[in-house]
Amino acid sequence: MITSSGRQSIPTPFLIKSWPKPITDESISSKIIDLPTCHEEIRSQVESSGDILIRVVTWNQQAKEPPHPEYLAKLLFPHRYHLVVVGSQECENSFAKSIVMPSKPKWTSCLKEALGDEY
């Protein structure tokens, strides 16, 4: 629909009246149970429910050392999600230095240890 000012208006059903409440770890942690340890059980669970649990996190480390793997594991909740996606910025190096040296072996090692062999 075009208004008298010449601007296109958004139909009312598509307007957001209020933003949804953010999902926090505390609000969902009691609702998410640990995944089965057997891959066949996990597959069966996914096939029967049609649900895949995904944890997506982004982290700007501001060129600081990575955290201890135990601390990181508490934030990522491994074994409660089928897929854990971690986006990172400025790991181990500043933004400018990361352009020249994109490798981040300490961060990668820390993630591997925090998530375990299953991931």
Tab-separated table of C-alpha atoms in Angstrom:
chain	number	residue	atom	x	y	z
A	1	MET	CA	0.000	0.000	0.000
A	2	ILE	CA	1.311	3.470	-0.911
A	3	THR	CA	0.530	6.294	1.554
A	4	SER	CA	-0.239	9.912	0.645
A	5	SER	CA	3.432	10.782	1.290
A	6	GLY	CA	4.457	8.300	-1.400
A	7	ARG	CA	5.992	5.843	1.045
A	8	GLN	CA	5.077	2.222	1.049
A	9	SER	CA	3.480	1.098	4.292
A	10	ILE	CA	3.780	-2.346	5.840
A	11	PRO	CA	0.488	-4.198	6.231
A	12	THR	CA	-0.640	-4.358	9.873
A	13	PRO	CA	-0.304	-8.157	10.297
A	14	PHE	CA	3.430	-7.827	9.634
A	15	LEU	CA	4.113	-5.069	12.156
A	16	ILE	CA	5.837	-6.123	15.362
A	17	LYS	CA	3.893	-4.719	18.279
A	18	SER	CA	6.552	-5.645	20.809
A	19	TRP	CA	9.864	-7.421	20.666
A	20	PRO	CA	9.930	-10.995	21.916
A	21	LYS	CA	11.622	-11.588	25.231
A	22	PRO	CA	15.210	-12.787	24.816
A	23	ILE	CA	15.909	-16.415	25.543
A	24	THR	CA	18.470	-16.767	28.288
A	25	ASP	CA	20.415	-19.799	29.434
A	26	GLU	CA	18.630	-19.648	32.778
A	27	SER	CA	15.174	-19.629	31.196
A	28	ILE	CA	15.756	-22.780	29.164
A	29	SER	CA	18.399	-24.773	31.043
A	30	SER	CA	15.844	-26.749	33.041
A	31	LYS	CA	13.922	-27.631	29.870
A	32	ILE	CA	16.873	-29.106	28.005
A	33	ILE	CA	18.064	-32.514	29.070
A	34	ASP	CA	21.362	-34.174	28.254
A	35	LEU	CA	21.411	-36.027	24.958
A	36	PRO	CA	21.723	-39.789	24.913
A	37	THR	CA	25.321	-40.954	24.594
A	38	CYS	CA	24.665	-43.532	21.883
A	39	HIS	CA	24.604	-42.153	18.333
A	40	GLU	CA	21.781	-44.531	17.363
A	41	GLU	CA	19.640	-43.267	20.259
A	42	ILE	CA	20.304	-39.671	19.219
A	43	ARG	CA	19.385	-40.461	15.623
A	44	SER	CA	16.192	-42.210	16.712
A	45	GLN	CA	15.257	-39.262	18.941
A	46	VAL	CA	15.765	-36.774	16.103
A	47	GLU	CA	13.858	-38.898	13.608
A	48	SER	CA	10.893	-39.377	15.941
A	49	SER	CA	10.660	-35.766	17.146
A	50	GLY	CA	11.877	-33.965	14.038
A	51	ASP	CA	13.789	-31.596	16.314
A	52	ILE	CA	17.485	-30.756	16.206
A	53	LEU	CA	18.861	-28.751	19.115
A	54	ILE	CA	21.335	-26.079	17.998
A	55	ARG	CA	23.366	-23.712	20.191
A	56	VAL	CA	24.675	-20.627	18.371
A	57	VAL	CA	27.123	-18.353	20.173
A	58	THR	CA	29.258	-15.432	19.045
A	59	TRP	CA	32.207	-14.200	21.047
A	60	ASN	CA	34.503	-11.204	20.680
A	61	GLN	CA	37.600	-11.989	22.736
A	62	GLN	CA	39.162	-8.569	22.195
A	63	ALA	CA	42.563	-10.160	21.454
A	64	LYS	CA	42.722	-11.802	24.898
A	65	GLU	CA	43.761	-15.354	25.718
A	66	PRO	CA	41.005	-17.955	25.416
A	67	PRO	CA	39.235	-18.924	28.636
A	68	HIS	CA	39.886	-22.178	30.459
A	69	PRO	CA	38.110	-25.089	28.693
A	70	GLU	CA	36.044	-25.914	31.817
A	71	TYR	CA	34.651	-22.370	31.879
A	72	LEU	CA	33.926	-22.517	28.155
A	73	ALA	CA	32.130	-25.861	28.524
A	74	LYS	CA	29.769	-24.293	31.090
A	75	LEU	CA	28.824	-21.621	28.538
A	76	LEU	CA	28.387	-23.945	25.579
A	77	PHE	CA	26.481	-26.767	27.344
A	78	PRO	CA	27.987	-29.620	25.338
A	79	HIS	CA	25.931	-32.822	25.374
A	80	ARG	CA	22.703	-30.831	25.408
A	81	TYR	CA	22.794	-29.826	21.738
A	82	HIS	CA	23.180	-31.756	18.515
A	83	LEU	CA	25.111	-28.917	16.934
A	84	VAL	CA	27.182	-26.173	18.575
A	85	VAL	CA	28.083	-23.197	16.358
A	86	VAL	CA	30.644	-20.707	17.654
A	87	GLY	CA	31.417	-17.488	15.805
A	88	SER	CA	34.493	-15.697	17.061
A	89	GLN	CA	36.132	-12.344	16.590
A	90	GLU	CA	39.559	-11.102	17.614
A	91	CYS	CA	40.714	-14.443	18.986
A	92	GLU	CA	44.290	-14.262	20.207
A	93	ASN	CA	44.984	-11.297	17.899
A	94	SER	CA	43.653	-7.804	17.330
A	95	PHE	CA	41.365	-7.195	14.348
A	96	ALA	CA	44.225	-5.769	12.275
A	97	LYS	CA	46.592	-8.609	13.150
A	98	SER	CA	43.901	-11.213	12.430
A	99	ILE	CA	43.763	-10.095	8.794
A	100	VAL	CA	47.411	-11.043	8.333
A	101	MET	CA	47.419	-14.003	10.748
A	102	PRO	CA	43.927	-15.592	10.719
A	103	SER	CA	45.031	-18.786	12.497
A	104	LYS	CA	43.918	-19.159	16.107
A	105	PRO	CA	45.359	-22.451	17.392
A	106	LYS	CA	44.898	-21.700	21.126
A	107	TRP	CA	41.209	-20.903	20.637
A	108	THR	CA	40.655	-23.984	18.459
A	109	SER	CA	42.399	-26.206	21.009
A	110	CYS	CA	40.349	-24.724	23.854
A	111	LEU	CA	37.073	-25.329	21.949
A	112	LYS	CA	38.028	-28.915	21.157
A	113	GLU	CA	38.807	-29.618	24.794
A	114	ALA	CA	35.643	-27.894	26.053
A	115	LEU	CA	33.307	-29.680	23.639
A	116	GLY	CA	34.926	-33.107	23.737
A	117	ASP	CA	35.530	-35.708	21.077
A	118	GLU	CA	31.861	-36.013	20.103
A	119	TYR	CA	31.880	-32.620	18.388
